[in-house]
mmCIF file of C-alpha atoms and ligand atoms in Angstrom:
data_model
loop_
_atom_site.group_PDB
_atom_site.id
_atom_site.type_symbol
_atom_site.label_atom_id
_atom_site.label_comp_id
_atom_site.label_asym_id
_atom_site.label_seq_id
_atom_site.Cartn_x
_atom_site.Cartn_y
_atom_site.Cartn_z
ATOM 1 C CA ARG G 1 18.682 5.510 -15.365
ATOM 2 C CA ALA G 2 20.035 4.309 -12.070
ATOM 3 C CA LYS G 3 17.580 2.208 -10.164
ATOM 4 C CA SER G 4 16.953 2.586 -6.495
ATOM 5 C CA GLY G 5 17.521 -0.790 -4.927
ATOM 6 C CA GLY G 6 20.142 -1.628 -7.537
ATOM 7 C CA ARG G 7 22.647 -2.471 -4.869
ATOM 8 C CA ASN G 8 20.185 -4.755 -3.103
ATOM 9 C CA GLN G 9 19.508 -6.533 -6.359
ATOM 10 C CA VAL G 10 23.166 -7.373 -6.567
ATOM 11 C CA VAL G 11 22.992 -8.824 -3.081
ATOM 12 C CA PHE G 12 20.070 -11.039 -4.037
ATOM 13 C CA PHE G 13 21.272 -11.951 -7.487
ATOM 14 C CA GLU G 14 24.971 -12.134 -6.769
ATOM 15 C CA THR G 15 25.869 -15.341 -8.589
ATOM 16 C CA GLY G 16 28.340 -14.377 -11.256
ATOM 17 C CA MET G 17 26.182 -12.126 -13.325
ATOM 18 C CA GLN G 18 28.068 -9.884 -15.697
ATOM 19 C CA SER G 19 26.169 -6.715 -15.742
ATOM 20 C CA GLU G 20 23.278 -4.756 -14.442
ATOM 21 C CA ILE G 21 21.494 -5.569 -17.689
ATOM 22 C CA GLU G 22 21.979 -9.293 -17.296
ATOM 23 C CA LEU G 23 20.827 -9.000 -13.714
ATOM 24 C CA ARG G 24 17.687 -7.227 -14.720
ATOM 25 C CA LEU G 25 16.879 -9.596 -17.570
ATOM 26 C CA THR G 26 17.269 -12.534 -15.219
ATOM 27 C CA MET G 27 14.961 -10.978 -12.683
ATOM 28 C CA GLU G 28 12.416 -10.097 -15.347
ATOM 29 C CA ARG G 29 12.364 -13.623 -16.680
ATOM 30 C CA GLU G 30 12.099 -15.101 -13.204
ATOM 31 C CA LEU G 31 9.380 -12.671 -12.231
ATOM 32 C CA SER G 32 7.343 -13.725 -15.218
ATOM 33 C CA GLN G 33 7.802 -17.380 -14.230
ATOM 34 C CA ALA G 34 6.909 -16.447 -10.669
ATOM 35 C CA MET G 35 3.526 -15.139 -11.782
ATOM 36 C CA ASP G 36 2.744 -18.282 -13.723
ATOM 37 C CA GLY G 37 4.196 -20.564 -11.072
ATOM 38 C CA GLY G 38 2.296 -19.201 -8.096
ATOM 39 C CA GLN G 39 5.406 -17.844 -6.345
ATOM 40 C CA LEU G 40 3.733 -14.502 -5.740
ATOM 41 C CA GLN G 41 1.502 -14.165 -2.751
ATOM 42 C CA MET G 42 -0.727 -11.409 -1.483
ATOM 43 C CA TYR G 43 -0.009 -10.247 2.031
ATOM 44 C CA ILE G 44 -1.859 -7.623 4.014
ATOM 45 C CA GLN G 45 -1.030 -5.407 6.973
ATOM 46 C CA SER G 46 -3.645 -3.943 9.307
ATOM 47 C CA GLN G 47 -4.290 -0.259 9.640
ATOM 48 C CA VAL G 48 -5.710 0.565 13.066
ATOM 49 C CA ASP G 49 -7.427 3.487 14.785
ATOM 50 C CA ARG G 50 -6.326 5.097 18.062
ATOM 51 C CA LEU G 51 -7.790 2.213 20.053
ATOM 52 C CA GLY G 52 -5.864 -0.322 18.005
ATOM 53 C CA THR G 53 -8.981 -1.557 16.223
ATOM 54 C CA PRO G 54 -8.436 -2.477 12.551
ATOM 55 C CA VAL G 55 -10.060 -0.057 10.126
ATOM 56 C CA GLY G 56 -8.583 -1.662 7.054
ATOM 57 C CA GLY G 57 -5.465 -3.128 5.559
ATOM 58 C CA GLU G 58 -2.841 -2.558 2.898
ATOM 59 C CA LEU G 59 -2.179 -5.237 0.303
ATOM 60 C CA LEU G 60 1.531 -5.967 -0.064
ATOM 61 C CA MET G 61 3.053 -8.389 -2.521
ATOM 62 C CA ARG G 62 5.505 -11.153 -1.611
ATOM 63 C CA TRP G 63 7.753 -13.212 -3.870
ATOM 64 C CA HIS G 64 8.793 -16.618 -2.571
ATOM 65 C CA HIS G 65 11.640 -17.525 -4.893
ATOM 66 C CA PRO G 66 12.279 -21.303 -4.993
ATOM 67 C CA GLN G 67 16.082 -20.881 -4.840
ATOM 68 C CA ARG G 68 16.690 -17.375 -3.588
ATOM 69 C CA GLY G 69 14.043 -17.339 -0.861
ATOM 70 C CA PRO G 70 11.841 -14.343 -0.132
ATOM 71 C CA ILE G 71 12.468 -11.270 -2.282
ATOM 72 C CA SER G 72 11.253 -7.893 -1.113
ATOM 73 C CA PRO G 73 8.810 -5.900 -3.238
ATOM 74 C CA ALA G 74 11.115 -2.934 -2.678
ATOM 75 C CA ILE G 75 13.467 -4.811 -5.024
ATOM 76 C CA PHE G 76 11.201 -6.470 -7.576
ATOM 77 C CA ILE G 77 8.536 -3.771 -7.966
ATOM 78 C CA PRO G 78 10.997 -1.283 -9.504
ATOM 79 C CA VAL G 79 12.149 -3.984 -11.949
ATOM 80 C CA ALA G 80 8.554 -4.820 -12.799
ATOM 81 C CA GLU G 81 7.860 -1.138 -13.275
ATOM 82 C CA GLU G 82 10.713 -0.719 -15.740
ATOM 83 C CA SER G 83 9.998 -3.878 -17.709
ATOM 84 C CA GLY G 84 6.264 -3.255 -17.906
ATOM 85 C CA MET G 85 5.507 -6.412 -15.953
ATOM 86 C CA ILE G 86 3.897 -4.201 -13.337
ATOM 87 C CA ILE G 87 0.824 -4.130 -15.568
ATOM 88 C CA ARG G 88 0.227 -7.857 -15.106
ATOM 89 C CA LEU G 89 1.155 -7.709 -11.441
ATOM 90 C CA GLY G 90 -1.062 -4.703 -10.870
ATOM 91 C CA ASP G 91 -4.045 -6.345 -12.565
ATOM 92 C CA TRP G 92 -3.591 -9.327 -10.324
ATOM 93 C CA VAL G 93 -3.326 -7.267 -7.125
ATOM 94 C CA LEU G 94 -6.436 -5.300 -7.998
ATOM 95 C CA ARG G 95 -8.431 -8.455 -8.599
ATOM 96 C CA GLN G 96 -7.174 -9.971 -5.336
ATOM 97 C CA GLY G 97 -8.202 -6.805 -3.535
ATOM 98 C CA CYS G 98 -11.695 -6.876 -5.006
ATOM 99 C CA LEU G 99 -12.167 -10.540 -4.140
ATOM 100 C CA ALA G 100 -10.941 -9.883 -0.601
ATOM 101 C CA LEU G 101 -13.391 -6.990 -0.262
ATOM 102 C CA ASN G 102 -16.206 -9.338 -1.175
ATOM 103 C CA GLN G 103 -15.110 -11.858 1.428
ATOM 104 C CA LEU G 104 -14.993 -9.131 4.058
ATOM 105 C CA ALA G 105 -18.344 -7.697 3.026
ATOM 106 C CA GLY G 106 -19.826 -11.196 3.074
ATOM 107 C CA ALA G 107 -18.675 -11.557 6.674
ATOM 108 C CA GLY G 108 -20.252 -8.207 7.559
ATOM 109 C CA PHE G 109 -17.148 -6.023 7.835
ATOM 110 C CA GLN G 110 -16.786 -2.332 7.116
ATOM 111 C CA LEU G 111 -13.064 -2.494 6.411
ATOM 112 C CA SER G 112 -11.346 -0.709 3.562
ATOM 113 C CA LEU G 113 -8.505 -2.188 1.548
ATOM 114 C CA SER G 114 -5.586 -0.178 0.193
ATOM 115 C CA VAL G 115 -3.873 -1.166 -3.027
ATOM 116 C CA ASN G 116 -0.568 0.270 -4.220
ATOM 117 C CA VAL G 117 -0.856 1.577 -7.756
ATOM 118 C CA SER G 118 2.419 2.290 -9.510
ATOM 119 C CA PRO G 119 2.827 5.245 -11.901
ATOM 120 C CA ARG G 120 3.139 3.078 -15.003
ATOM 121 C CA GLN G 121 0.068 1.119 -14.037
ATOM 122 C CA PHE G 122 -1.926 4.283 -13.410
ATOM 123 C CA ARG G 123 -0.846 5.794 -16.727
ATOM 124 C CA GLN G 124 -1.990 2.898 -18.929
ATOM 125 C CA PRO G 125 -4.488 4.371 -21.364
ATOM 126 C CA ASP G 126 -7.115 1.800 -20.425
ATOM 127 C CA PHE G 127 -6.530 1.835 -16.660
ATOM 128 C CA VAL G 128 -9.951 3.257 -15.780
ATOM 129 C CA ASP G 129 -11.651 0.749 -18.069
ATOM 130 C CA LYS G 130 -9.730 -2.068 -16.435
ATOM 131 C CA VAL G 131 -10.813 -0.913 -13.001
ATOM 132 C CA ARG G 132 -14.419 -0.660 -14.166
ATOM 133 C CA THR G 133 -14.236 -4.150 -15.635
ATOM 134 C CA VAL G 134 -12.791 -5.794 -12.556
ATOM 135 C CA LEU G 135 -15.360 -4.044 -10.363
ATOM 136 C CA ALA G 136 -18.156 -5.245 -12.640
ATOM 137 C CA GLU G 137 -16.814 -8.782 -12.778
ATOM 138 C CA THR G 138 -16.228 -9.122 -9.055
ATOM 139 C CA GLN G 139 -19.135 -6.919 -7.932
ATOM 140 C CA ALA G 140 -16.828 -5.486 -5.251
ATOM 141 C CA ASP G 141 -17.845 -2.219 -3.609
ATOM 142 C CA PRO G 142 -15.443 0.522 -4.805
ATOM 143 C CA HIS G 143 -16.295 2.643 -1.770
ATOM 144 C CA HIS G 144 -14.083 0.373 0.296
ATOM 145 C CA LEU G 145 -11.171 0.558 -2.099
ATOM 146 C CA ILE G 146 -8.268 2.970 -1.597
ATOM 147 C CA PHE G 147 -5.555 3.495 -4.217
ATOM 148 C CA GLU G 148 -2.144 4.441 -2.841
ATOM 149 C CA VAL G 149 -0.121 6.511 -5.284
ATOM 150 C CA THR G 150 3.234 8.178 -4.811
ATOM 151 C CA GLU G 151 4.303 11.738 -5.381
ATOM 152 C CA GLY G 152 6.295 10.525 -8.412
ATOM 153 C CA LEU G 153 3.013 10.161 -10.267
ATOM 154 C CA LEU G 154 2.488 13.881 -10.038
ATOM 155 C CA ILE G 155 5.651 15.025 -11.791
ATOM 156 C CA ASP G 156 4.380 15.122 -15.340
ATOM 157 C CA ASN G 157 0.946 15.489 -16.785
ATOM 158 C CA LEU G 158 -0.637 16.734 -13.616
ATOM 159 C CA HIS G 159 -3.681 17.731 -15.636
ATOM 160 C CA ASP G 160 -4.236 14.218 -16.992
ATOM 161 C CA THR G 161 -3.490 12.683 -13.632
ATOM 162 C CA ILE G 162 -6.143 14.808 -11.952
ATOM 163 C CA ALA G 163 -8.688 14.028 -14.658
ATOM 164 C CA ARG G 164 -8.067 10.317 -14.245
ATOM 165 C CA MET G 165 -8.206 10.500 -10.475
ATOM 166 C CA LEU G 166 -11.544 12.292 -10.731
ATOM 167 C CA GLU G 167 -12.919 9.560 -12.993
ATOM 168 C CA LEU G 168 -11.943 6.920 -10.468
ATOM 169 C CA THR G 169 -13.206 9.023 -7.588
ATOM 170 C CA ARG G 170 -16.591 9.134 -9.304
ATOM 171 C CA LEU G 171 -16.628 5.345 -9.221
ATOM 172 C CA GLY G 172 -16.249 5.583 -5.436
ATOM 173 C CA ILE G 173 -12.519 4.834 -5.143
ATOM 174 C CA ARG G 174 -10.480 6.991 -2.739
ATOM 175 C CA PHE G 175 -6.903 8.160 -3.118
ATOM 176 C CA SER G 176 -4.004 8.196 -0.729
ATOM 177 C CA ILE G 177 -0.540 9.726 -1.146
ATOM 178 C CA ASP G 178 1.944 7.065 -0.083
ATOM 179 C CA ASP G 179 5.355 7.807 1.446
ATOM 180 C CA PHE G 180 4.259 11.398 1.864
ATOM 181 C CA GLY G 181 7.159 13.803 2.210
ATOM 182 C CA THR G 182 9.815 11.665 0.540
ATOM 183 C CA GLY G 183 9.107 12.525 -3.104
ATOM 184 C CA TYR G 184 8.743 15.656 -5.109
ATOM 185 C CA SER G 185 6.501 17.231 -2.533
ATOM 186 C CA SER G 186 4.745 20.331 -3.594
ATOM 187 C CA PHE G 187 2.056 21.922 -1.545
ATOM 188 C CA SER G 188 0.246 23.021 -4.677
ATOM 189 C CA TYR G 189 -0.822 19.499 -5.629
ATOM 190 C CA LEU G 190 -2.394 18.940 -2.241
ATOM 191 C CA LYS G 191 -5.143 21.381 -3.021
ATOM 192 C CA LYS G 192 -5.547 20.330 -6.648
ATOM 193 C CA LEU G 193 -5.914 16.585 -6.212
ATOM 194 C CA PRO G 194 -9.021 14.716 -5.125
ATOM 195 C CA LEU G 195 -7.354 13.166 -2.081
ATOM 196 C CA TYR G 196 -8.735 11.273 0.864
ATOM 197 C CA GLU G 197 -5.579 10.467 2.788
ATOM 198 C CA LEU G 198 -1.882 11.071 3.399
ATOM 199 C CA LYS G 199 0.450 8.332 4.550
ATOM 200 C CA ILE G 200 3.312 9.737 6.556
ATOM 201 C CA ASP G 201 6.425 7.867 5.499
ATOM 202 C CA LYS G 202 8.047 5.663 8.096
ATOM 203 C CA SER G 203 11.338 7.532 7.796
ATOM 204 C CA PHE G 204 9.680 10.471 9.582
ATOM 205 C CA VAL G 205 7.988 8.279 12.181
ATOM 206 C CA GLN G 206 10.884 6.070 13.193
ATOM 207 C CA ASP G 207 12.790 8.608 15.322
ATOM 208 C CA THR G 208 9.802 10.183 17.009
ATOM 209 C CA PRO G 209 9.305 11.256 19.724
ATOM 210 C CA GLY G 210 13.029 11.542 20.490
ATOM 211 C CA ASP G 211 14.218 13.481 17.462
ATOM 212 C CA LYS G 212 13.258 17.143 17.548
ATOM 213 C CA ASN G 213 13.205 17.659 13.796
ATOM 214 C CA ASP G 214 11.162 14.583 12.971
ATOM 215 C CA THR G 215 8.786 15.419 15.786
ATOM 216 C CA ALA G 216 8.252 18.884 14.326
ATOM 217 C CA ILE G 217 7.816 17.540 10.794
ATOM 218 C CA VAL G 218 5.269 14.934 11.835
ATOM 219 C CA GLN G 219 3.336 17.451 13.921
ATOM 220 C CA SER G 220 3.229 19.842 10.975
ATOM 221 C CA MET G 221 2.045 17.121 8.609
ATOM 222 C CA LEU G 222 -0.698 16.133 11.042
ATOM 223 C CA SER G 223 -1.930 19.649 11.498
ATOM 224 C CA MET G 224 -1.798 20.405 7.780
ATOM 225 C CA ALA G 225 -3.755 17.236 7.008
ATOM 226 C CA GLU G 226 -6.343 18.162 9.593
ATOM 227 C CA HIS G 227 -6.826 21.607 8.085
ATOM 228 C CA LEU G 228 -7.091 20.120 4.602
ATOM 229 C CA GLY G 229 -9.622 17.575 5.832
ATOM 230 C CA LEU G 230 -7.451 14.587 4.980
ATOM 231 C CA ARG G 231 -7.184 11.351 6.866
ATOM 232 C CA VAL G 232 -3.667 10.451 7.964
ATOM 233 C CA VAL G 233 -2.096 7.035 8.290
ATOM 234 C CA ALA G 234 1.294 6.969 9.971
ATOM 235 C CA GLU G 235 3.465 4.205 8.525
ATOM 236 C CA GLY G 236 6.093 2.128 10.270
ATOM 237 C CA VAL G 237 4.819 2.514 13.830
ATOM 238 C CA GLU G 238 6.938 0.136 15.869
ATOM 239 C CA THR G 239 6.865 1.383 19.459
ATOM 240 C CA ARG G 240 4.305 2.399 22.033
ATOM 241 C CA ASP G 241 6.066 5.761 22.406
ATOM 242 C CA GLN G 242 5.646 6.501 18.705
ATOM 243 C CA ALA G 243 1.974 5.546 18.840
ATOM 244 C CA ASP G 244 1.344 7.687 21.923
ATOM 245 C CA PHE G 245 3.085 10.640 20.305
ATOM 246 C CA LEU G 246 1.025 10.232 17.119
ATOM 247 C CA ILE G 247 -2.279 9.859 18.947
ATOM 248 C CA THR G 248 -1.578 12.877 21.168
ATOM 249 C CA ASN G 249 -0.992 14.925 18.042
ATOM 250 C CA GLY G 250 -4.236 13.904 16.408
ATOM 251 C CA CYS G 251 -3.215 11.068 14.112
ATOM 252 C CA SER G 252 -6.303 9.039 13.246
ATOM 253 C CA SER G 253 -4.790 5.835 11.874
ATOM 254 C CA MET G 254 -1.587 3.869 12.185
ATOM 255 C CA GLN G 255 0.142 0.980 10.473
ATOM 256 C CA GLY G 256 3.231 -0.810 11.682
ATOM 257 C CA TYR G 257 4.811 -3.787 13.381
ATOM 258 C CA LEU G 258 3.484 -2.610 16.765
ATOM 259 C CA PHE G 259 -0.014 -3.509 15.566
ATOM 260 C CA GLY G 260 0.844 -6.374 13.266
ATOM 261 C CA ARG G 261 3.202 -7.521 10.553
ATOM 262 C CA PRO G 262 2.017 -8.103 7.021
ATOM 263 C CA MET G 263 0.499 -11.597 6.841
ATOM 264 C CA PRO G 264 -1.076 -13.762 4.129
ATOM 265 C CA LEU G 265 -4.386 -12.303 3.010
ATOM 266 C CA ASP G 266 -6.467 -15.408 3.760
ATOM 267 C CA ALA G 267 -5.072 -15.662 7.286
ATOM 268 C CA TRP G 268 -5.838 -11.978 7.873
ATOM 269 C CA ILE G 269 -9.447 -12.366 6.768
ATOM 270 C CA ASP G 270 -9.806 -15.399 9.063
ATOM 271 C CA LEU G 271 -8.318 -13.383 11.898
ATOM 272 C CA GLN G 272 -10.833 -10.565 11.425
ATOM 273 C CA ARG G 273 -13.629 -13.123 11.530
ATOM 274 C CA LYS G 274 -12.268 -14.618 14.744
ATOM 275 C CA VAL G 275 -11.932 -11.246 16.436
ATOM 276 C CA VAL G 276 -15.571 -10.451 15.697
ATOM 277 C CA LEU G 277 -16.659 -13.904 16.803
ATOM 278 C CA GLN G 278 -14.762 -13.558 20.073
ATOM 279 C CA SER G 279 -16.196 -10.164 20.902
ATOM 280 C CA SER G 280 -19.732 -11.327 20.166
ATOM 281 C CA MET G 281 -19.194 -14.438 22.314
ATOM 282 C CA SER G 282 -17.885 -12.419 25.223
ATOM 283 C CA ALA G 283 -20.876 -10.114 24.830
ATOM 284 C CA LEU G 284 -23.110 -13.172 25.050
ATOM 285 C CA SER G 285 -21.408 -14.566 28.113
ATOM 286 C CA ALA G 286 -21.241 -11.233 29.929
ATOM 287 C CA PRO G 287 -23.627 -11.006 32.866
ATOM 288 C CA GLU G 288 -26.826 -9.282 31.839
ATOM 289 C CA LYS G 289 -27.790 -6.002 33.333
ATOM 290 C CA SER G 290 -31.158 -6.028 35.042
HETATM 291 P P1 C2E H 326 4.747 0.918 0.976
HETATM 292 O O1 C2E H 326 3.534 0.933 0.122
HETATM 293 O O2 C2E H 326 5.168 2.199 1.567
HETATM 294 O O3 C2E H 326 4.437 -0.167 2.101
HETATM 295 C C1 C2E H 326 4.867 -0.067 3.417
HETATM 296 C C2 C2E H 326 6.101 -0.897 3.673
HETATM 297 O O4 C2E H 326 6.522 -0.717 5.032
HETATM 298 C C3 C2E H 326 5.877 -2.381 3.501
HETATM 299 O O5 C2E H 326 7.083 -2.914 2.981
HETATM 300 C C4 C2E H 326 5.664 -2.842 4.938
HETATM 301 O O6 C2E H 326 5.938 -4.213 5.124
HETATM 302 C C5 C2E H 326 6.657 -1.975 5.647
HETATM 303 N N1 C2E H 326 6.340 -1.816 7.077
HETATM 304 C C6 C2E H 326 5.137 -1.876 7.668
HETATM 305 N N2 C2E H 326 5.210 -1.642 8.984
HETATM 306 C C7 C2E H 326 6.507 -1.437 9.259
HETATM 307 C C8 C2E H 326 7.233 -1.165 10.478
HETATM 308 O O7 C2E H 326 6.670 -1.045 11.564
HETATM 309 N N3 C2E H 326 8.571 -0.994 10.365
HETATM 310 C C9 C2E H 326 9.232 -1.107 9.173
HETATM 311 N N4 C2E H 326 10.546 -0.943 9.172
HETATM 312 N N5 C2E H 326 8.577 -1.389 8.007
HETATM 313 C C10 C2E H 326 7.239 -1.543 8.058
HETATM 314 P P2 C2E H 326 7.081 -4.024 1.850
HETATM 315 O O8 C2E H 326 5.931 -4.958 2.058
HETATM 316 O O9 C2E H 326 8.451 -4.591 1.785
HETATM 317 O O10 C2E H 326 6.793 -3.203 0.527
HETATM 318 C C11 C2E H 326 7.720 -2.276 0.054
HETATM 319 C C12 C2E H 326 7.135 -1.419 -1.019
HETATM 320 O O11 C2E H 326 6.888 -2.185 -2.212
HETATM 321 C C13 C2E H 326 5.801 -0.812 -0.662
HETATM 322 O O12 C2E H 326 6.003 0.319 0.147
HETATM 323 C C14 C2E H 326 5.252 -0.486 -2.037
HETATM 324 O O13 C2E H 326 5.777 0.730 -2.505
HETATM 325 C C15 C2E H 326 5.802 -1.615 -2.886
HETATM 326 N N6 C2E H 326 4.734 -2.617 -3.086
HETATM 327 C C16 C2E H 326 4.387 -3.672 -2.316
HETATM 328 N N7 C2E H 326 3.351 -4.342 -2.850
HETATM 329 C C17 C2E H 326 3.031 -3.695 -3.987
HETATM 330 C C18 C2E H 326 2.017 -3.886 -4.999
HETATM 331 O O14 C2E H 326 1.167 -4.788 -4.936
HETATM 332 N N8 C2E H 326 2.008 -3.005 -6.054
HETATM 333 C C19 C2E H 326 2.900 -1.974 -6.134
HETATM 334 N N9 C2E H 326 2.815 -1.135 -7.182
HETATM 335 N N10 C2E H 326 3.834 -1.752 -5.189
HETATM 336 C C20 C2E H 326 3.910 -2.606 -4.138
HETATM 337 MG MG1 MG H 327 1.723 1.655 0.220
HETATM 338 MG MG1 MG H 328 4.446 3.866 2.196
HETATM 339 MG MG1 MG H 329 7.501 2.944 1.577
#
């Protein structure tokens, strides 16, 4: 099967490798070393409401390769998915997310954290048990946890997928459809799945409000989501014009460089603490009303 990102892999792993297979084996081996060697880091990007206030964040993985420099998850996640390494990576991300939730809760925040869950990870027979275990071990509150899944998950075994989603929903976890509109979209799954949120893919957002077609598509997605009672996060918001367009059309949450780049998880948590501290200090120093 041809891999998306295959061409990018060649760019990153150019040095005299014979074949696609050799390329992939090299990346697999290095990815495994990366896990053990602490080259993988958890980043997070804010999701904000219409006022620009953070309502949560999405956990995004980063690979700092000692020789090749930073490697995008768009390249190594598909390799990890094919090799099965995604299971280890996914376990790690989930644990990081739970620990981060505890830190946030400890500091008094009501922020939710979104974790990307790949199809292979979701389909492991013991996935629900694993989630239960990590929740029990970390004591994190599942009500602040959102799992982002892609439409690809819904191609086969829709029945099993729904059953599993319901099990996790009963634990308090919410579900989001990531990159909405780019996959095997079918309107029928929207009413069958226990969903909380749609994430409008950045490819639809990037040319709004100038492009007529994208504008129409985004407006339709927003209105459909509203009628279905789903929260929407627009991805890849980079300009004020895009944000204004989205807000005017009823979009409740946004994520993108306009509001902040992905940053290391610890720094993000510190930043949230500082923001709260600053607003409570300015409240203290504000002149009192008499
Ligand atoms: P995604 O889940 O759709 O994540 C959104 C991507 O858009 C991220 O790319 C983010 O950095 C990027 N982005 C955010 N704002 C903007 C913007 O304003 N403009 C543009 N051009 N891009 C923006 P990133 O971090 O490179 O991740 C790529 C993909 O890799 C993710 O897409 C997700 O599918 C996958 N991924 C990342 N971390 C994980 C993980 O822990 N587990 C799994 N299974 N997949 C992951
Ligand atoms: Mg995502
Ligand atoms: Mg996405
Ligand atoms: Mg994407």
